[in-house]
Amino acid sequence: MRYRGLLVVSGLAALIACGGSSSITGSTNSGGGGPPPPPPNGSVHIQDFSFGPETVTVKVGQTVQWTNDGPSAHTTTSDAGLWSSNSLAAPGDGTYGNGTTAGGTFSFTFTQAGTYTYHCSNHPPNLYPHFKGVVVVTP
């Protein structure tokens, strides 16, 4: 019985430690209302079913911006459920290399140190195992 209580307390402590560590400060570039996101301190480009760079490092309080530069729509979705962008449109009319309009963007500000893994929900890791990224947030 004592072991079960220890497991419950440990589980609750883990949930509290992981919850509410970051906040969304921006969204896609759809032209919606609200204030613009703060300028990014880290930039990730999405192209050819990859995030580049695969790992980006920022400090607590800094913002990462993802930009879709590829020919199809993608998302940036936290593995821990901390953020999920809408579908980020491809640049132009979706034709690879068409620069008539910019690709969709998404910004997220990290408020707690840690390592945050993410993927594209349109192209999940079970089908695209190399299409994932990491944000390292330092104090």
PDB file of C-alpha atoms in Angstrom:
ATOM      1  CA  MET A   1       0.000   0.000   0.000  1.00  0.00           C
ATOM      2  CA  ARG A   2       2.833   2.371   0.869  1.00  0.00           C
ATOM      3  CA  TYR A   3       4.373   1.693  -2.601  1.00  0.00           C
ATOM      4  CA  ARG A   4       1.106   2.643  -4.360  1.00  0.00           C
ATOM      5  CA  GLY A   5       0.970   5.960  -2.469  1.00  0.00           C
ATOM      6  CA  LEU A   6       4.542   6.711  -3.482  1.00  0.00           C
ATOM      7  CA  LEU A   7       3.658   6.059  -7.128  1.00  0.00           C
ATOM      8  CA  VAL A   8       0.662   8.406  -6.966  1.00  0.00           C
ATOM      9  CA  VAL A   9       2.711  11.203  -5.364  1.00  0.00           C
ATOM     10  CA  SER A  10       5.523  10.718  -7.919  1.00  0.00           C
ATOM     11  CA  GLY A  11       3.045  10.825 -10.789  1.00  0.00           C
ATOM     12  CA  LEU A  12       1.428  14.020  -9.525  1.00  0.00           C
ATOM     13  CA  ALA A  13       4.820  15.656  -9.071  1.00  0.00           C
ATOM     14  CA  ALA A  14       5.752  14.787 -12.662  1.00  0.00           C
ATOM     15  CA  LEU A  15       2.487  16.243 -13.987  1.00  0.00           C
ATOM     16  CA  ILE A  16       2.952  19.478 -12.055  1.00  0.00           C
ATOM     17  CA  ALA A  17       6.563  19.808 -13.225  1.00  0.00           C
ATOM     18  CA  CYS A  18       5.614  19.356 -16.891  1.00  0.00           C
ATOM     19  CA  GLY A  19       2.441  21.438 -17.056  1.00  0.00           C
ATOM     20  CA  GLY A  20       2.129  25.079 -18.011  1.00  0.00           C
ATOM     21  CA  SER A  21       5.762  25.669 -18.854  1.00  0.00           C
ATOM     22  CA  SER A  22       5.340  27.722 -22.009  1.00  0.00           C
ATOM     23  CA  SER A  23       2.851  29.989 -23.709  1.00  0.00           C
ATOM     24  CA  ILE A  24       1.770  30.670 -27.258  1.00  0.00           C
ATOM     25  CA  THR A  25       2.504  34.195 -28.400  1.00  0.00           C
ATOM     26  CA  GLY A  26       1.796  34.023 -32.089  1.00  0.00           C
ATOM     27  CA  SER A  27       0.034  32.052 -34.753  1.00  0.00           C
ATOM     28  CA  THR A  28       0.074  31.463 -38.454  1.00  0.00           C
ATOM     29  CA  ASN A  29       0.530  34.384 -40.829  1.00  0.00           C
ATOM     30  CA  SER A  30      -3.132  34.331 -41.820  1.00  0.00           C
ATOM     31  CA  GLY A  31      -3.538  38.037 -41.084  1.00  0.00           C
ATOM     32  CA  GLY A  32      -5.790  37.514 -38.042  1.00  0.00           C
ATOM     33  CA  GLY A  33      -6.236  40.082 -35.306  1.00  0.00           C
ATOM     34  CA  GLY A  34      -4.194  40.558 -32.196  1.00  0.00           C
ATOM     35  CA  PRO A  35      -0.706  41.826 -31.610  1.00  0.00           C
ATOM     36  CA  PRO A  36       2.116  40.503 -33.763  1.00  0.00           C
ATOM     37  CA  PRO A  37       4.377  37.920 -32.144  1.00  0.00           C
ATOM     38  CA  PRO A  38       7.709  39.082 -30.735  1.00  0.00           C
ATOM     39  CA  PRO A  39      10.663  38.765 -33.102  1.00  0.00           C
ATOM     40  CA  PRO A  40      12.125  35.268 -33.095  1.00  0.00           C
ATOM     41  CA  ASN A  41      15.356  34.457 -31.312  1.00  0.00           C
ATOM     42  CA  GLY A  42      15.476  31.089 -33.033  1.00  0.00           C
ATOM     43  CA  SER A  43      14.315  30.262 -36.534  1.00  0.00           C
ATOM     44  CA  VAL A  44      13.375  26.881 -37.947  1.00  0.00           C
ATOM     45  CA  HIS A  45      12.618  26.294 -41.633  1.00  0.00           C
ATOM     46  CA  ILE A  46      10.364  23.454 -42.712  1.00  0.00           C
ATOM     47  CA  GLN A  47      11.206  21.962 -46.092  1.00  0.00           C
ATOM     48  CA  ASP A  48      11.371  18.550 -47.731  1.00  0.00           C
ATOM     49  CA  PHE A  49       9.888  16.805 -44.669  1.00  0.00           C
ATOM     50  CA  SER A  50      12.545  18.124 -42.317  1.00  0.00           C
ATOM     51  CA  PHE A  51      13.023  20.848 -39.737  1.00  0.00           C
ATOM     52  CA  GLY A  52      16.184  22.880 -40.189  1.00  0.00           C
ATOM     53  CA  PRO A  53      18.007  23.103 -37.980  1.00  0.00           C
ATOM     54  CA  GLU A  54      16.753  19.913 -36.346  1.00  0.00           C
ATOM     55  CA  THR A  55      17.823  21.293 -32.945  1.00  0.00           C
ATOM     56  CA  VAL A  56      17.573  24.973 -32.007  1.00  0.00           C
ATOM     57  CA  THR A  57      18.731  26.477 -28.692  1.00  0.00           C
ATOM     58  CA  VAL A  58      17.202  29.581 -27.088  1.00  0.00           C
ATOM     59  CA  LYS A  59      17.115  31.120 -23.609  1.00  0.00           C
ATOM     60  CA  VAL A  60      14.098  31.258 -21.292  1.00  0.00           C
ATOM     61  CA  GLY A  61      11.746  34.006 -22.498  1.00  0.00           C
ATOM     62  CA  GLN A  62      12.885  33.794 -26.109  1.00  0.00           C
ATOM     63  CA  THR A  63      10.764  32.969 -29.131  1.00  0.00           C
ATOM     64  CA  VAL A  64      11.181  30.362 -31.860  1.00  0.00           C
ATOM     65  CA  GLN A  65       9.575  30.947 -35.246  1.00  0.00           C
ATOM     66  CA  TRP A  66       8.881  28.147 -37.700  1.00  0.00           C
ATOM     67  CA  THR A  67       8.485  29.003 -41.412  1.00  0.00           C
ATOM     68  CA  ASN A  68       7.184  26.643 -44.058  1.00  0.00           C
ATOM     69  CA  ASP A  69       9.482  26.874 -47.088  1.00  0.00           C
ATOM     70  CA  GLY A  70       8.426  23.586 -48.674  1.00  0.00           C
ATOM     71  CA  PRO A  71       5.857  22.584 -51.267  1.00  0.00           C
ATOM     72  CA  SER A  72       3.206  21.179 -48.906  1.00  0.00           C
ATOM     73  CA  ALA A  73       1.401  22.239 -45.742  1.00  0.00           C
ATOM     74  CA  HIS A  74       3.015  21.307 -42.412  1.00  0.00           C
ATOM     75  CA  THR A  75       2.530  21.900 -38.679  1.00  0.00           C
ATOM     76  CA  THR A  76       4.753  22.217 -35.643  1.00  0.00           C
ATOM     77  CA  THR A  77       3.277  20.159 -32.834  1.00  0.00           C
ATOM     78  CA  SER A  78       4.792  19.615 -29.391  1.00  0.00           C
ATOM     79  CA  ASP A  79       5.155  15.957 -28.419  1.00  0.00           C
ATOM     80  CA  ALA A  80       4.098  16.953 -24.878  1.00  0.00           C
ATOM     81  CA  GLY A  81       1.030  18.918 -26.040  1.00  0.00           C
ATOM     82  CA  LEU A  82       2.436  22.350 -25.127  1.00  0.00           C
ATOM     83  CA  TRP A  83       1.755  23.907 -28.539  1.00  0.00           C
ATOM     84  CA  SER A  84       0.292  23.025 -31.908  1.00  0.00           C
ATOM     85  CA  SER A  85       0.251  25.320 -34.889  1.00  0.00           C
ATOM     86  CA  ASN A  86      -2.485  25.362 -37.426  1.00  0.00           C
ATOM     87  CA  SER A  87      -1.538  24.027 -40.826  1.00  0.00           C
ATOM     88  CA  LEU A  88       1.216  26.273 -42.208  1.00  0.00           C
ATOM     89  CA  ALA A  89       0.615  26.926 -45.890  1.00  0.00           C
ATOM     90  CA  ALA A  90       3.308  26.346 -48.473  1.00  0.00           C
ATOM     91  CA  PRO A  91       4.801  29.437 -50.141  1.00  0.00           C
ATOM     92  CA  GLY A  92       3.170  30.752 -53.302  1.00  0.00           C
ATOM     93  CA  ASP A  93       0.513  28.560 -54.765  1.00  0.00           C
ATOM     94  CA  GLY A  94       2.031  25.379 -53.337  1.00  0.00           C
ATOM     95  CA  THR A  95       4.380  24.877 -56.283  1.00  0.00           C
ATOM     96  CA  TYR A  96       7.898  24.187 -55.067  1.00  0.00           C
ATOM     97  CA  GLY A  97      10.076  27.286 -55.406  1.00  0.00           C
ATOM     98  CA  ASN A  98       7.204  29.671 -56.199  1.00  0.00           C
ATOM     99  CA  GLY A  99       8.024  32.785 -54.206  1.00  0.00           C
ATOM    100  CA  THR A 100       4.914  34.853 -54.944  1.00  0.00           C
ATOM    101  CA  THR A 101       3.818  34.680 -51.284  1.00  0.00           C
ATOM    102  CA  ALA A 102       5.660  33.638 -48.148  1.00  0.00           C
ATOM    103  CA  GLY A 103       4.993  30.321 -46.461  1.00  0.00           C
ATOM    104  CA  GLY A 104       3.051  30.134 -43.219  1.00  0.00           C
ATOM    105  CA  THR A 105       4.775  30.936 -39.926  1.00  0.00           C
ATOM    106  CA  PHE A 106       4.181  30.081 -36.287  1.00  0.00           C
ATOM    107  CA  SER A 107       5.880  31.561 -33.206  1.00  0.00           C
ATOM    108  CA  PHE A 108       6.126  30.214 -29.669  1.00  0.00           C
ATOM    109  CA  THR A 109       7.765  31.773 -26.594  1.00  0.00           C
ATOM    110  CA  PHE A 110       9.395  29.411 -24.097  1.00  0.00           C
ATOM    111  CA  THR A 111       9.040  30.392 -20.445  1.00  0.00           C
ATOM    112  CA  GLN A 112      10.804  27.476 -18.763  1.00  0.00           C
ATOM    113  CA  ALA A 113      14.143  25.751 -19.332  1.00  0.00           C
ATOM    114  CA  GLY A 114      13.990  22.258 -20.759  1.00  0.00           C
ATOM    115  CA  THR A 115      14.184  20.138 -23.874  1.00  0.00           C
ATOM    116  CA  TYR A 116      11.068  20.177 -26.049  1.00  0.00           C
ATOM    117  CA  THR A 117      10.570  17.687 -28.883  1.00  0.00           C
ATOM    118  CA  TYR A 118       8.088  18.230 -31.692  1.00  0.00           C
ATOM    119  CA  HIS A 119       6.865  16.883 -35.028  1.00  0.00           C
ATOM    120  CA  CYS A 120       4.530  17.650 -37.951  1.00  0.00           C
ATOM    121  CA  SER A 121       1.039  16.328 -37.219  1.00  0.00           C
ATOM    122  CA  ASN A 122       0.244  16.236 -40.956  1.00  0.00           C
ATOM    123  CA  HIS A 123       3.169  13.833 -41.411  1.00  0.00           C
ATOM    124  CA  PRO A 124       3.389  11.876 -38.111  1.00  0.00           C
ATOM    125  CA  PRO A 125       6.595  10.270 -36.819  1.00  0.00           C
ATOM    126  CA  ASN A 126       5.283   6.743 -37.342  1.00  0.00           C
ATOM    127  CA  LEU A 127       5.194   7.471 -41.106  1.00  0.00           C
ATOM    128  CA  TYR A 128       8.039  10.043 -41.278  1.00  0.00           C
ATOM    129  CA  PRO A 129      10.448   8.991 -38.485  1.00  0.00           C
ATOM    130  CA  HIS A 130      13.073  11.632 -39.341  1.00  0.00           C
ATOM    131  CA  PHE A 131      10.598  14.533 -39.522  1.00  0.00           C
ATOM    132  CA  LYS A 132      11.008  15.782 -35.951  1.00  0.00           C
ATOM    133  CA  GLY A 133      12.814  18.533 -34.121  1.00  0.00           C
ATOM    134  CA  VAL A 134      14.062  19.668 -30.737  1.00  0.00           C
ATOM    135  CA  VAL A 135      14.069  23.028 -28.954  1.00  0.00           C
ATOM    136  CA  VAL A 136      16.560  23.306 -26.099  1.00  0.00           C
ATOM    137  CA  VAL A 137      15.730  26.135 -23.688  1.00  0.00           C
ATOM    138  CA  THR A 138      18.526  27.239 -21.358  1.00  0.00           C
ATOM    139  CA  PRO A 139      18.234  29.437 -18.258  1.00  0.00           C
TER     140      PRO A 139
END
